[in-house]
Every structure is written in structure tokens, then in C-alpha cells.
Amino acid sequence: MAVAAELPALDALGPAGAYHARERQTITDVAGNPLAELSLVPSLFVTRAMAALHKAATMPVDERLAALARAGDAHAMGSVDGVSPADHQFIVSRCSGMPISVVRSASEAIARSAAQAYLSVQHARPVGAVNHWRDPLTRTGRAVWTRRGDVFAVHAPGNHPGVHGLWLEALALGYRVAVRPSRRDPFTPHRLISALRTAGFGDDQVVLLPTGYDTADAILRGADLAMAYGGEDVMRKYATQTKMLPQGPGRSKILLTADVDWRDHLDVIVASITHEGGRACVNTTAVFVEGDTTPVAQALAERLAAIPSLPPQDEHAVLPVLPMADAHELERYLLAKAAGTVPWLGGDGVVDELGDGSAVLRPAVHELDRPDAEQAGIELSFPCVWVAPWTPEAGLEPLKETLVITAITHDTRLVDALVAEPTISNVYVGDHPTYWIEPGIPHDGYLADFLMRTKAVIRD
Amino acid sequence: MLQREKPVLDVAFDVHPDPDEFIRAAMEWHFSPTTGSPFWLERAKSLEFDPREHVRSFEDLTLFPNVTNELRDVRAQDLIPQGYGPHPEVVGVFESGGTTGAPKRVVMLRDWWDRMMAWQVAHLHAHGVPRDRNWLVLIPSGPHMAGELTRRQAAELGGLKFAIDMDPRWVKKLIAAGKADEANAYAEHLIDQAVFVLQTQDIGVLMSTPPLLERLARRDDLVELVRQKVQTIEWGGAHMDADSRHLYRTEVFPGLTLDGNYGSTMVLGGAAERLDLTDDDPCIFDPFSPYITFSVVDPDSGRKVAYGERGQVVMNHVSKAFLLPNNLERDVATRIRPLGGQVGDSVADVTPVQRFDDETVIEGVY
């Protein structure tokens, strides 16, 4: 306990300022060393915080956009609560096991999202709608783009710090926002919300509510609209709730048709698998090949095998790191699921222990013998790819339920079909990695599609 | 005729009998063919020890198997010690919540009821619960002990009890079936009814569970009524953490007294919140010893955990009216050093363990 008392405190950020709870959880790095004590707020605190968000007034749009930009700058380049960006990024890397270069890029991406949040959400506004009822066009009748509610809640994941760029759009649109952090990375949202407050957002505009599992739903219940990240279970739980936007598995894919030479695109394929530590929903889970799958699997295995095992804070780290027990559990799962496939890499295991209690998850490449093999849908949070055969006869079926598909093909009729398929969110044609994204480009539809509606207005 | 051959079992509520003498007298009473209950006399035949010979102290209660589940099927009359004669004075038959399957039943006899009530009323006085004020009670009624208990408490303190009917089994059923919306609607229905009583009656004491208190705290109109009228909030039936207690005392209901209760039907009563706890102390509960006693154990080894450590709660009820020893409850608690003169442990933070994540999720990136 004496050691724990000296740990930095990561307080909740409530509607009346920072809140240091008696109930706390020690946040550790991937080797099990304590990093901070995270305050866990009780359900009563959550319901009162959510009520305070509802009562708060929306900041004028100019002020919130300026504050967003300042906060993004401070998050990526300034000192927040006395912590420099380098120290913050080091801790996020040690805690989440994400390579530090990815953490740094994510900080920069968050700053870009903050600066361009308005521009980004404007892309989602229907062309027939204006932003304000005072717009002169409403005099002859017009759609006005308005919020569906006032309070937005986010159950944030800890897989990638970049996810916190998205909910900034809700702030830009005038929502008050409550974030429940993941214990795998409470540092990023804590820093970002502290920066937002310093930049001008009131304590009752954006809150950080770390809670135990049993209290987590109270945050969603207290919001008008909410977003939760998770697997199939989370998708099922919230599928029928119109106020929920579940963010499910990505299962991103690359399709290589016979009219292209895959060798020309190996860099994009490898990067799609390994970029972001292989931990993002936009990382490629399966590569479909029209033709012989074996040389593709072999080439990928060769390239991926050359990536070194390094601790996450190493500048050259590419692969993700986990506490040893978690890494072994993931490995057991992979080995069980991969039974019956042809292993090209990682068939004997993927865990490379670093000796300090943490372990690198090394890449895995498995070759499947059918387009509809179930493994092609198994998305794991490290560079793990399934190489499967594809034929025009197999058609769209194996390519469905996909966040991003990169189709390296000249077949425009196939592209027509991919773009038309409702269960595919994004279609990238040609030499573009599955992780490509920019402000103003929808990640899984525009978030504003969910947050906004149109309303008819006509006036004298 | 009530047999009065064991005076140590009949002492006043505030007299602490010698624990070993008390246990031996209780074993003699419950396992003597003339005074024991039909249930225990029959059950004793399959015990591998003779309680009258081998159970000499509280520690020896661990010799007993946990027979709690048998209370689901046993004929209620068979639980009454024959020593009470052919016409025992029964206050009521009370049932457990029914979280896991069929409910368990106990029989409340008058002499135990009066003794426990005397202890509870003394506790309420010590906590400054006002006299001659009415109570509004939002807790399980029906076959549950809590409803009858609060009726009597209000009367003892000179007030009227206003009740809101609550069926915890229905709520549990809704939640188990994933019908969160219906459970929510039911809870709101309870709170809606509280409005009428609070608006029209002179309520000085509010008794409820922490989840319902939290719901009440969400409604500005109800918070205002409680602030105007209520002096003491009695709570029980679920866990309240120190952070929430502090928020209630400082922000939601500033100046009000909060007083917690940790009870169980299976011990025919329970434990009361310790006086003079600081804001940072957890809610500590001291049982009505030696009749109701706790030990906090490691469920795997059965051994007591160290003070300050978490473990599972084993409950004993030993009185003239009833015997239920060595009942391993599902509650997890922190083991707390007892106050002087108490047998067994006190407990704090009785709750399921705080979890951050539901379970390890393997597939997917989140």
C-alpha cells in the first residue's frame, strides 16, 4: 500500500472538477508495474454527472471550435497537467503495449481531428440542409441540420489511442460528452479532456467517468445517444437500441483478383496488416486471392517474420505487447482456431517473452483452403492474417461484414458490387492500405449521421 | 408452556452471555429430544458428531454442514423447537429473496423478535433516529422480514409506517430475462408512489435500498422534498460504498443522517452500522452477537482471512428460537476487527467484487 500511495492519481473529471474517489484501481504497464491509481466513480456519481451534462448550456459554435483546436494542440504538443507529450506517450505505450511511434502518430491525428472537427462534420450535412434556422434560405423553406439530443456518451476502447479523435466531432456539433475510459488506456482520454477544459470547455461540457463494469451501463442510460466499442456480444446487446451506436469488429480485408500482380502490392498488404500495431479495426484480417494462395502466404510470412520483437517504447517497435498471461491466452485461442489450416508463420505460437513479464505478439499467417472458411472472420488484436482463395463464383459472400475492403483489381463491375453491398462500410480500390483515413472521410458511416437529423423550417 | 431451563438463552438483549456457556446451552436445547425442533432432531441422525458433546464453542460450529438449502423444502412447523410447547407465539413465516430458485423459509418466534427489536431500537436511538416521526419504507414487503421489521421499528419510535409495495423477485426475474426496460419501469413505478407520500405526509425517516435511493436522487422534486422533511435515511439490502455515502451526506442530502443495515433472513436479523465512522471508513457492520455471528473466510480453504482482507461471509444464527450454523453466504466482505465483547467478525463493504471488465474478451480488437 505504501508504494500504491505514491502513484500518480488519475482522477475522474466530473461536472464540478476533478474527483478523487476512495475506490481506485491500480493501472499497470504491460509488465505489471503500477503506473497510476485510477479513481472509479460510483453509480450515484455517474447519474449526477449525466444530469449535470443535461442541464448545461451548449457553448457557442465559434468558441467550441476554437477551444477544440487549442486542446488538440495542447494534447499533441503542449504540457497538460504538467505532463509533456513525450512522457504521456511513453506511459500510453507502456500501459497499452502499443508501439510508441503509433501512439505519437495518434496524438497528432487527434490534434488534426480537433482542428478540423467542424470541416469534418460538415461533410456529413445533407446538401439540402443548412446549419441554422437563421440562414436566409429558411425564409422560403429549408431543412435545418440539428442535434438528435444533447448528451453523448462513449464507452471507449483501449486498443488504440486514435479512437479518441472521433468523439471530438460530437463536441464540435454541440453535444456534451461523457467518456468512460478503458483500463488499458485511461491516460489518453484523461489528457485530452483535461486539455479541452483548459482550452475553454466547461467542466459540465465534457467529463471522464471511469467506472467498474457494473456501473458502466449507467453512463449509457444517462445519455441521449451513446457509442460503445466491442465484439459480437456488444453488437448483439445494443443492436435493437436506436440510441446506441455499437462499434463492432472490423474484419477488414484485401482482395487480389487475377488481373493484377500481387507482388506489386506487397508493401500495401504488409502495411495493412502491421500498421497501428495490427490492433485497429482497420487492420487487414484476411487476404483473398484469386489464384494460388500459397506464394502470397509465403511472401507475407517472409516479410512479417523479419519484424523484430521490441518493447513498445522502443522507437523501432512495430508489434504490440501484452502482459504475458494475456499474450499466452491469445496464443492458445489462435492455435485452437487455426487447427486444420496451413500455418506459414506463428503455427508454433506467436508469443515472444521480453523477460519482464510482458510479451510481444508476433505476426501469424495461415493459409485457408476455402473462400468461406470461418477463420477468415477471426479478428485478433495483433498482426494476424488469414490468406484465403477467392473465385468470381464465390462472389461477395466471403467479403461481407467488412469495415474496409481494399480491392486490388481492374474489375469495375466487382467494385460496383462491393460499393453496393450494405455490410461493407468502406471500399478502397487499388494500392491503398485498409487503414487509410482522413478527417472528413467516414470511418463507419459519418458519426454525424447518427448524431444529427434534419428538420423542416419555413418562416415569414 | 415455555421451558425455562436454560436461563443463559433468555438474557436481556444488552447482556453478553459467556460465549462457550451460551453455545453449550444452545446445543443442549436444540438437540435434546424434549426441546429440539423436529427438523434438527431428524437432521442430527445423519451428523457425524454429537452436537451436545462436540460443539463446545463458536469455533466448533464449523463442524455443522451447511443445511441452508434444506430450508427450501422443510415443513415450517418442523423448524420450531418443541421446547416452546404446543402453542408457540409465532410472529410470522419469512422467506428469502429467492435469488437462486425456490425461497428458503424461517419461522420468527416472539421471544427472539422482541430481543432483536430491543437491540435494533437501541441502535436507532444511538444513531439519533428521531422519535415520533413517520417512516416511509421502500423495501420488500410480502413474505420478507424487512417489511414487518420496519413496521415494528416505526411503532417503537412512535411513528406511523407508510409503505410502498415491492416485489424483489419480479425485478430479479425481469433482469435475468434481459428485460432491463421493464425492470426500470417497475423501479420508477415505486419511486412515483413515494412522491405521493412525501408530498402529503410528515415523513421524518426514509428507509430504502441504495439503488432506489439513487433513483430518488435523480429527481429534483423528490430530492427537495427529502431535504425539507426527512432527518434520517435508513438503508439496507444492497451495498453502499464510502464514495456514495459521502456524496449523499455532502451534496445530495446535506445534513441528513445515513444509517446502514446488513441483514439476512437466514439469520433472522442482521448487523447494524458502527457509530462514529469517518468519511473515509467503509460502512462497517457489527452483528447482534452472540446470536448472530459472522466470520470472513477464504472460500477455498475455509480459513479466516486476515483483518482488512476480503473473503466470503459465513453466518451463524444461534438462539433459543432458531439454529442455522455455518451458512456460507454469497456475499464478499472485508473482515473487520470486532468491537469488545463481540463474538466473531464484523464486516465492511459487503458486495460482489468490483470488476472493471466483464470477462477477458479474446476475439476482436477492443
PDB file of N, CA and C in Angstrom, chain A residues 19 21-23 25 40 42-45 47-48 55 157 159 180-181 183-184 211-214 229-230 247-248 279-281 329-330 333 378-381, chain B residues 184 213-215 217-218 220 227 241-248 251-252 279-281 349 352-366:
ATOM      1  N   TYR A  19     -12.315  14.633  -9.478  1.00  0.00           N
ATOM      2  CA  TYR A  19     -12.887  13.925  -8.339  1.00  0.00           C
ATOM      3  C   TYR A  19     -11.985  12.749  -7.988  1.00  0.00           C
ATOM      4  N   ALA A  21     -11.656   9.583  -6.003  1.00  0.00           N
ATOM      5  CA  ALA A  21     -12.545   8.627  -5.324  1.00  0.00           C
ATOM      6  C   ALA A  21     -11.763   7.791  -4.314  1.00  0.00           C
ATOM      7  N   ARG A  22     -12.503   7.264  -3.357  1.00  0.00           N
ATOM      8  CA  ARG A  22     -11.883   6.324  -2.410  1.00  0.00           C
ATOM      9  C   ARG A  22     -11.673   4.972  -3.082  1.00  0.00           C
ATOM     10  N   GLU A  23     -12.555   4.655  -4.007  1.00  0.00           N
ATOM     11  CA  GLU A  23     -12.439   3.401  -4.756  1.00  0.00           C
ATOM     12  C   GLU A  23     -11.504   3.641  -5.944  1.00  0.00           C
ATOM     13  N   GLN A  25      -8.475   1.914  -8.807  1.00  0.00           N
ATOM     14  CA  GLN A  25      -7.865   0.740  -9.428  1.00  0.00           C
ATOM     15  C   GLN A  25      -6.445   1.106  -9.850  1.00  0.00           C
ATOM     16  N   LEU A  40     -12.342   5.253  -9.436  1.00  0.00           N
ATOM     17  CA  LEU A  40     -13.552   4.660 -10.005  1.00  0.00           C
ATOM     18  C   LEU A  40     -14.757   5.301  -9.333  1.00  0.00           C
ATOM     19  N   PRO A  42     -18.728   5.869  -8.289  1.00  0.00           N
ATOM     20  CA  PRO A  42     -19.908   5.026  -8.099  1.00  0.00           C
ATOM     21  C   PRO A  42     -21.048   5.483  -8.997  1.00  0.00           C
ATOM     22  N   SER A  43     -22.040   4.622  -9.074  1.00  0.00           N
ATOM     23  CA  SER A  43     -23.205   4.869  -9.914  1.00  0.00           C
ATOM     24  C   SER A  43     -23.879   6.216  -9.581  1.00  0.00           C
ATOM     25  N   LEU A  44     -23.933   6.548  -8.305  1.00  0.00           N
ATOM     26  CA  LEU A  44     -24.555   7.821  -7.901  1.00  0.00           C
ATOM     27  C   LEU A  44     -23.830   9.004  -8.536  1.00  0.00           C
ATOM     28  N   PHE A  45     -22.511   8.920  -8.582  1.00  0.00           N
ATOM     29  CA  PHE A  45     -21.727   9.995  -9.194  1.00  0.00           C
ATOM     30  C   PHE A  45     -22.051  10.087 -10.690  1.00  0.00           C
ATOM     31  N   THR A  47     -24.845   9.157 -12.288  1.00  0.00           N
ATOM     32  CA  THR A  47     -26.171   9.691 -12.607  1.00  0.00           C
ATOM     33  C   THR A  47     -26.209  11.199 -12.375  1.00  0.00           C
ATOM     34  N   ARG A  48     -25.496  11.653 -11.349  1.00  0.00           N
ATOM     35  CA  ARG A  48     -25.478  13.102 -11.094  1.00  0.00           C
ATOM     36  C   ARG A  48     -24.670  13.842 -12.165  1.00  0.00           C
ATOM     37  N   LYS A  55     -28.199  19.540 -17.925  1.00  0.00           N
ATOM     38  CA  LYS A  55     -28.576  20.894 -17.508  1.00  0.00           C
ATOM     39  C   LYS A  55     -27.684  21.961 -18.125  1.00  0.00           C
ATOM     40  N   PRO A 157     -12.681   2.256 -26.105  1.00  0.00           N
ATOM     41  CA  PRO A 157     -11.830   1.069 -26.058  1.00  0.00           C
ATOM     42  C   PRO A 157     -10.390   1.485 -25.742  1.00  0.00           C
ATOM     43  N   ASN A 159      -7.756  -0.173 -27.316  1.00  0.00           N
ATOM     44  CA  ASN A 159      -6.887  -0.832 -28.307  1.00  0.00           C
ATOM     45  C   ASN A 159      -5.987   0.157 -29.033  1.00  0.00           C
ATOM     46  N   ARG A 180     -16.281   7.006 -20.804  1.00  0.00           N
ATOM     47  CA  ARG A 180     -15.803   6.001 -19.862  1.00  0.00           C
ATOM     48  C   ARG A 180     -14.540   5.391 -20.453  1.00  0.00           C
ATOM     49  N   PRO A 181     -13.395   5.578 -19.777  1.00  0.00           N
ATOM     50  CA  PRO A 181     -12.144   5.089 -20.355  1.00  0.00           C
ATOM     51  C   PRO A 181     -11.992   3.587 -20.162  1.00  0.00           C
ATOM     52  N   ARG A 183      -9.445   0.513 -19.059  1.00  0.00           N
ATOM     53  CA  ARG A 183      -8.315   0.435 -18.125  1.00  0.00           C
ATOM     54  C   ARG A 183      -7.014   0.187 -18.887  1.00  0.00           C
ATOM     55  N   ARG A 184      -7.108  -0.185 -20.148  1.00  0.00           N
ATOM     56  CA  ARG A 184      -5.883  -0.391 -20.930  1.00  0.00           C
ATOM     57  C   ARG A 184      -5.310   0.925 -21.433  1.00  0.00           C
ATOM     58  N   THR A 211     -15.404   3.853 -14.386  1.00  0.00           N
ATOM     59  CA  THR A 211     -16.287   3.084 -13.500  1.00  0.00           C
ATOM     60  C   THR A 211     -15.948   1.609 -13.574  1.00  0.00           C
ATOM     61  N   GLY A 212     -16.421   0.880 -12.575  1.00  0.00           N
ATOM     62  CA  GLY A 212     -16.390  -0.567 -12.641  1.00  0.00           C
ATOM     63  C   GLY A 212     -17.392  -1.037 -13.683  1.00  0.00           C
ATOM     64  N   TYR A 213     -17.303  -2.296 -14.014  1.00  0.00           N
ATOM     65  CA  TYR A 213     -18.147  -2.862 -15.065  1.00  0.00           C
ATOM     66  C   TYR A 213     -19.634  -2.693 -14.746  1.00  0.00           C
ATOM     67  N   ASP A 214     -19.979  -2.909 -13.461  1.00  0.00           N
ATOM     68  CA  ASP A 214     -21.394  -2.912 -13.096  1.00  0.00           C
ATOM     69  C   ASP A 214     -22.032  -1.532 -13.238  1.00  0.00           C
ATOM     70  N   TYR A 229     -17.847   0.395 -27.968  1.00  0.00           N
ATOM     71  CA  TYR A 229     -17.000  -0.452 -28.789  1.00  0.00           C
ATOM     72  C   TYR A 229     -16.992  -1.856 -28.202  1.00  0.00           C
ATOM     73  N   GLY A 230     -16.917  -2.859 -29.052  1.00  0.00           N
ATOM     74  CA  GLY A 230     -16.847  -4.212 -28.527  1.00  0.00           C
ATOM     75  C   GLY A 230     -16.950  -5.246 -29.623  1.00  0.00           C
ATOM     76  N   GLN A 247     -19.885  -0.109 -32.013  1.00  0.00           N
ATOM     77  CA  GLN A 247     -18.754  -0.182 -32.929  1.00  0.00           C
ATOM     78  C   GLN A 247     -18.168  -1.583 -32.812  1.00  0.00           C
ATOM     79  N   GLY A 248     -18.438  -2.389 -33.798  1.00  0.00           N
ATOM     80  CA  GLY A 248     -18.112  -3.813 -33.687  1.00  0.00           C
ATOM     81  C   GLY A 248     -16.810  -4.186 -34.360  1.00  0.00           C
ATOM     82  N   ARG A 279      -3.575  -3.626 -34.393  1.00  0.00           N
ATOM     83  CA  ARG A 279      -4.589  -3.620 -33.346  1.00  0.00           C
ATOM     84  C   ARG A 279      -5.849  -2.856 -33.712  1.00  0.00           C
ATOM     85  N   ALA A 280      -5.863  -2.253 -34.858  1.00  0.00           N
ATOM     86  CA  ALA A 280      -7.017  -1.410 -35.187  1.00  0.00           C
ATOM     87  C   ALA A 280      -8.040  -2.225 -35.970  1.00  0.00           C
ATOM     88  N   CYS A 281      -9.283  -1.748 -35.940  1.00  0.00           N
ATOM     89  CA  CYS A 281     -10.333  -2.423 -36.699  1.00  0.00           C
ATOM     90  C   CYS A 281     -10.106  -2.259 -38.197  1.00  0.00           C
ATOM     91  N   GLU A 329      -2.851 -16.424 -23.504  1.00  0.00           N
ATOM     92  CA  GLU A 329      -4.259 -16.755 -23.692  1.00  0.00           C
ATOM     93  C   GLU A 329      -4.679 -16.532 -25.150  1.00  0.00           C
ATOM     94  N   LEU A 330      -4.210 -15.406 -25.695  1.00  0.00           N
ATOM     95  CA  LEU A 330      -4.488 -15.089 -27.091  1.00  0.00           C
ATOM     96  C   LEU A 330      -3.869 -16.151 -28.009  1.00  0.00           C
ATOM     97  N   TYR A 333      -5.857 -19.336 -28.012  1.00  0.00           N
ATOM     98  CA  TYR A 333      -7.068 -19.146 -28.809  1.00  0.00           C
ATOM     99  C   TYR A 333      -6.752 -19.281 -30.290  1.00  0.00           C
ATOM    100  N   ILE A 378     -12.009 -14.228 -38.186  1.00  0.00           N
ATOM    101  CA  ILE A 378     -11.474 -14.132 -36.817  1.00  0.00           C
ATOM    102  C   ILE A 378     -10.449 -13.009 -36.741  1.00  0.00           C
ATOM    103  N   GLU A 379     -10.864 -11.938 -36.103  1.00  0.00           N
ATOM    104  CA  GLU A 379     -10.024 -10.751 -35.985  1.00  0.00           C
ATOM    105  C   GLU A 379      -9.362 -10.757 -34.609  1.00  0.00           C
ATOM    106  N   LEU A 380      -8.047 -10.777 -34.576  1.00  0.00           N
ATOM    107  CA  LEU A 380      -7.325 -10.754 -33.303  1.00  0.00           C
ATOM    108  C   LEU A 380      -6.500  -9.471 -33.229  1.00  0.00           C
ATOM    109  N   SER A 381      -6.190  -9.042 -31.998  1.00  0.00           N
ATOM    110  CA  SER A 381      -5.601  -7.711 -31.859  1.00  0.00           C
ATOM    111  C   SER A 381      -4.074  -7.736 -31.951  1.00  0.00           C
TER     112      SER A 381
ATOM    113  N   ASN B 184     -36.658  -1.324 -15.121  1.00  0.00           N
ATOM    114  CA  ASN B 184     -36.552   0.116 -14.941  1.00  0.00           C
ATOM    115  C   ASN B 184     -37.936   0.736 -14.699  1.00  0.00           C
ATOM    116  N   LEU B 213     -32.540   4.606  -3.643  1.00  0.00           N
ATOM    117  CA  LEU B 213     -32.125   5.930  -3.190  1.00  0.00           C
ATOM    118  C   LEU B 213     -31.493   6.709  -4.336  1.00  0.00           C
ATOM    119  N   GLU B 214     -30.702   5.977  -5.118  1.00  0.00           N
ATOM    120  CA  GLU B 214     -30.030   6.635  -6.233  1.00  0.00           C
ATOM    121  C   GLU B 214     -31.034   7.128  -7.260  1.00  0.00           C
ATOM    122  N   ARG B 215     -32.042   6.310  -7.496  1.00  0.00           N
ATOM    123  CA  ARG B 215     -33.110   6.696  -8.419  1.00  0.00           C
ATOM    124  C   ARG B 215     -33.845   7.930  -7.911  1.00  0.00           C
ATOM    125  N   ALA B 217     -32.625  10.120  -5.999  1.00  0.00           N
ATOM    126  CA  ALA B 217     -31.721  11.280  -6.058  1.00  0.00           C
ATOM    127  C   ALA B 217     -31.668  11.902  -7.450  1.00  0.00           C
ATOM    128  N   ARG B 218     -32.161  11.170  -8.462  1.00  0.00           N
ATOM    129  CA  ARG B 218     -32.162  11.713  -9.826  1.00  0.00           C
ATOM    130  C   ARG B 218     -33.286  12.713 -10.036  1.00  0.00           C
ATOM    131  N   ASP B 220     -35.229  15.894  -9.076  1.00  0.00           N
ATOM    132  CA  ASP B 220     -35.037  17.125  -8.317  1.00  0.00           C
ATOM    133  C   ASP B 220     -36.179  17.384  -7.336  1.00  0.00           C
ATOM    134  N   ARG B 227     -35.078  16.720   1.424  1.00  0.00           N
ATOM    135  CA  ARG B 227     -34.280  17.710   2.155  1.00  0.00           C
ATOM    136  C   ARG B 227     -35.145  18.480   3.148  1.00  0.00           C
ATOM    137  N   ASP B 241     -21.110   2.173  -1.109  1.00  0.00           N
ATOM    138  CA  ASP B 241     -19.679   2.428  -0.945  1.00  0.00           C
ATOM    139  C   ASP B 241     -19.472   3.764  -0.245  1.00  0.00           C
ATOM    140  N   ALA B 242     -18.258   3.963   0.252  1.00  0.00           N
ATOM    141  CA  ALA B 242     -17.958   5.168   1.029  1.00  0.00           C
ATOM    142  C   ALA B 242     -18.070   6.430   0.170  1.00  0.00           C
ATOM    143  N   ASP B 243     -17.740   6.320  -1.122  1.00  0.00           N
ATOM    144  CA  ASP B 243     -17.849   7.491  -2.001  1.00  0.00           C
ATOM    145  C   ASP B 243     -19.302   7.939  -2.129  1.00  0.00           C
ATOM    146  N   SER B 244     -20.194   6.967  -2.325  1.00  0.00           N
ATOM    147  CA  SER B 244     -21.614   7.320  -2.467  1.00  0.00           C
ATOM    148  C   SER B 244     -22.150   7.899  -1.156  1.00  0.00           C
ATOM    149  N   ARG B 245     -21.780   7.289  -0.033  1.00  0.00           N
ATOM    150  CA  ARG B 245     -22.254   7.770   1.263  1.00  0.00           C
ATOM    151  C   ARG B 245     -21.844   9.231   1.462  1.00  0.00           C
ATOM    152  N   HIS B 246     -20.591   9.533   1.091  1.00  0.00           N
ATOM    153  CA  HIS B 246     -20.096  10.895   1.243  1.00  0.00           C
ATOM    154  C   HIS B 246     -20.859  11.862   0.325  1.00  0.00           C
ATOM    155  N   LEU B 247     -21.139  11.419  -0.900  1.00  0.00           N
ATOM    156  CA  LEU B 247     -21.906  12.266  -1.827  1.00  0.00           C
ATOM    157  C   LEU B 247     -23.305  12.537  -1.290  1.00  0.00           C
ATOM    158  N   TYR B 248     -23.938  11.507  -0.732  1.00  0.00           N
ATOM    159  CA  TYR B 248     -25.271  11.719  -0.149  1.00  0.00           C
ATOM    160  C   TYR B 248     -25.201  12.730   0.983  1.00  0.00           C
ATOM    161  N   GLU B 251     -23.602  16.344  -0.730  1.00  0.00           N
ATOM    162  CA  GLU B 251     -24.154  17.018  -1.914  1.00  0.00           C
ATOM    163  C   GLU B 251     -25.640  16.790  -2.111  1.00  0.00           C
ATOM    164  N   VAL B 252     -26.076  15.530  -1.951  1.00  0.00           N
ATOM    165  CA  VAL B 252     -27.466  15.233  -2.288  1.00  0.00           C
ATOM    166  C   VAL B 252     -28.393  15.603  -1.131  1.00  0.00           C
ATOM    167  N   ASP B 279     -15.558   9.739   7.168  1.00  0.00           N
ATOM    168  CA  ASP B 279     -15.933   9.742   5.750  1.00  0.00           C
ATOM    169  C   ASP B 279     -15.166   8.710   4.951  1.00  0.00           C
ATOM    170  N   ASP B 280     -13.932   8.453   5.362  1.00  0.00           N
ATOM    171  CA  ASP B 280     -13.108   7.532   4.582  1.00  0.00           C
ATOM    172  C   ASP B 280     -13.283   6.079   5.001  1.00  0.00           C
ATOM    173  N   ASP B 281     -13.921   5.836   6.155  1.00  0.00           N
ATOM    174  CA  ASP B 281     -14.153   4.450   6.553  1.00  0.00           C
ATOM    175  C   ASP B 281     -15.165   3.818   5.623  1.00  0.00           C
ATOM    176  N   ASP B 349     -17.994  -3.257   3.467  1.00  0.00           N
ATOM    177  CA  ASP B 349     -18.032  -3.326   2.002  1.00  0.00           C
ATOM    178  C   ASP B 349     -18.561  -4.669   1.512  1.00  0.00           C
ATOM    179  N   PRO B 352     -20.556  -7.792  -4.271  1.00  0.00           N
ATOM    180  CA  PRO B 352     -19.787  -8.567  -5.238  1.00  0.00           C
ATOM    181  C   PRO B 352     -18.488  -7.805  -5.533  1.00  0.00           C
ATOM    182  N   VAL B 353     -17.444  -8.506  -5.916  1.00  0.00           N
ATOM    183  CA  VAL B 353     -16.165  -7.854  -6.170  1.00  0.00           C
ATOM    184  C   VAL B 353     -16.311  -6.881  -7.333  1.00  0.00           C
ATOM    185  N   GLN B 354     -15.718  -5.705  -7.175  1.00  0.00           N
ATOM    186  CA  GLN B 354     -15.751  -4.692  -8.239  1.00  0.00           C
ATOM    187  C   GLN B 354     -14.970  -5.218  -9.443  1.00  0.00           C
ATOM    188  N   ARG B 355     -15.628  -5.236 -10.561  1.00  0.00           N
ATOM    189  CA  ARG B 355     -14.947  -5.690 -11.775  1.00  0.00           C
ATOM    190  C   ARG B 355     -14.884  -4.545 -12.764  1.00  0.00           C
ATOM    191  N   PHE B 356     -13.796  -4.437 -13.463  1.00  0.00           N
ATOM    192  CA  PHE B 356     -13.710  -3.385 -14.475  1.00  0.00           C
ATOM    193  C   PHE B 356     -14.244  -3.903 -15.793  1.00  0.00           C
ATOM    194  N   ASP B 357     -13.896  -5.124 -16.128  1.00  0.00           N
ATOM    195  CA  ASP B 357     -14.388  -5.719 -17.363  1.00  0.00           C
ATOM    196  C   ASP B 357     -15.143  -6.988 -17.030  1.00  0.00           C
ATOM    197  N   ASP B 358     -16.081  -7.314 -17.855  1.00  0.00           N
ATOM    198  CA  ASP B 358     -16.919  -8.467 -17.606  1.00  0.00           C
ATOM    199  C   ASP B 358     -16.100  -9.745 -17.645  1.00  0.00           C
ATOM    200  N   GLU B 359     -15.330  -9.896 -18.666  1.00  0.00           N
ATOM    201  CA  GLU B 359     -14.509 -11.087 -18.798  1.00  0.00           C
ATOM    202  C   GLU B 359     -13.445 -10.783 -19.841  1.00  0.00           C
ATOM    203  N   THR B 360     -12.482 -11.667 -19.943  1.00  0.00           N
ATOM    204  CA  THR B 360     -11.462 -11.449 -20.944  1.00  0.00           C
ATOM    205  C   THR B 360     -12.068 -11.694 -22.317  1.00  0.00           C
ATOM    206  N   VAL B 361     -12.016 -10.693 -23.126  1.00  0.00           N
ATOM    207  CA  VAL B 361     -12.524 -10.855 -24.477  1.00  0.00           C
ATOM    208  C   VAL B 361     -11.324 -11.153 -25.374  1.00  0.00           C
ATOM    209  N   ILE B 362     -11.404 -12.214 -26.113  1.00  0.00           N
ATOM    210  CA  ILE B 362     -10.252 -12.620 -26.901  1.00  0.00           C
ATOM    211  C   ILE B 362     -10.369 -12.122 -28.325  1.00  0.00           C
ATOM    212  N   GLU B 363     -11.489 -12.402 -28.949  1.00  0.00           N
ATOM    213  CA  GLU B 363     -11.615 -12.053 -30.350  1.00  0.00           C
ATOM    214  C   GLU B 363     -11.910 -10.566 -30.490  1.00  0.00           C
ATOM    215  N   GLY B 364     -11.431  -9.982 -31.548  1.00  0.00           N
ATOM    216  CA  GLY B 364     -11.683  -8.575 -31.795  1.00  0.00           C
ATOM    217  C   GLY B 364     -10.554  -7.706 -31.273  1.00  0.00           C
ATOM    218  N   VAL B 365     -10.615  -6.437 -31.651  1.00  0.00           N
ATOM    219  CA  VAL B 365      -9.529  -5.530 -31.301  1.00  0.00           C
ATOM    220  C   VAL B 365      -9.861  -4.666 -30.094  1.00  0.00           C
ATOM    221  N   TYR B 366     -11.102  -4.706 -29.599  1.00  0.00           N
ATOM    222  CA  TYR B 366     -11.463  -3.807 -28.494  1.00  0.00           C
ATOM    223  C   TYR B 366     -11.268  -4.460 -27.145  1.00  0.00           C
TER     224      TYR B 366
END
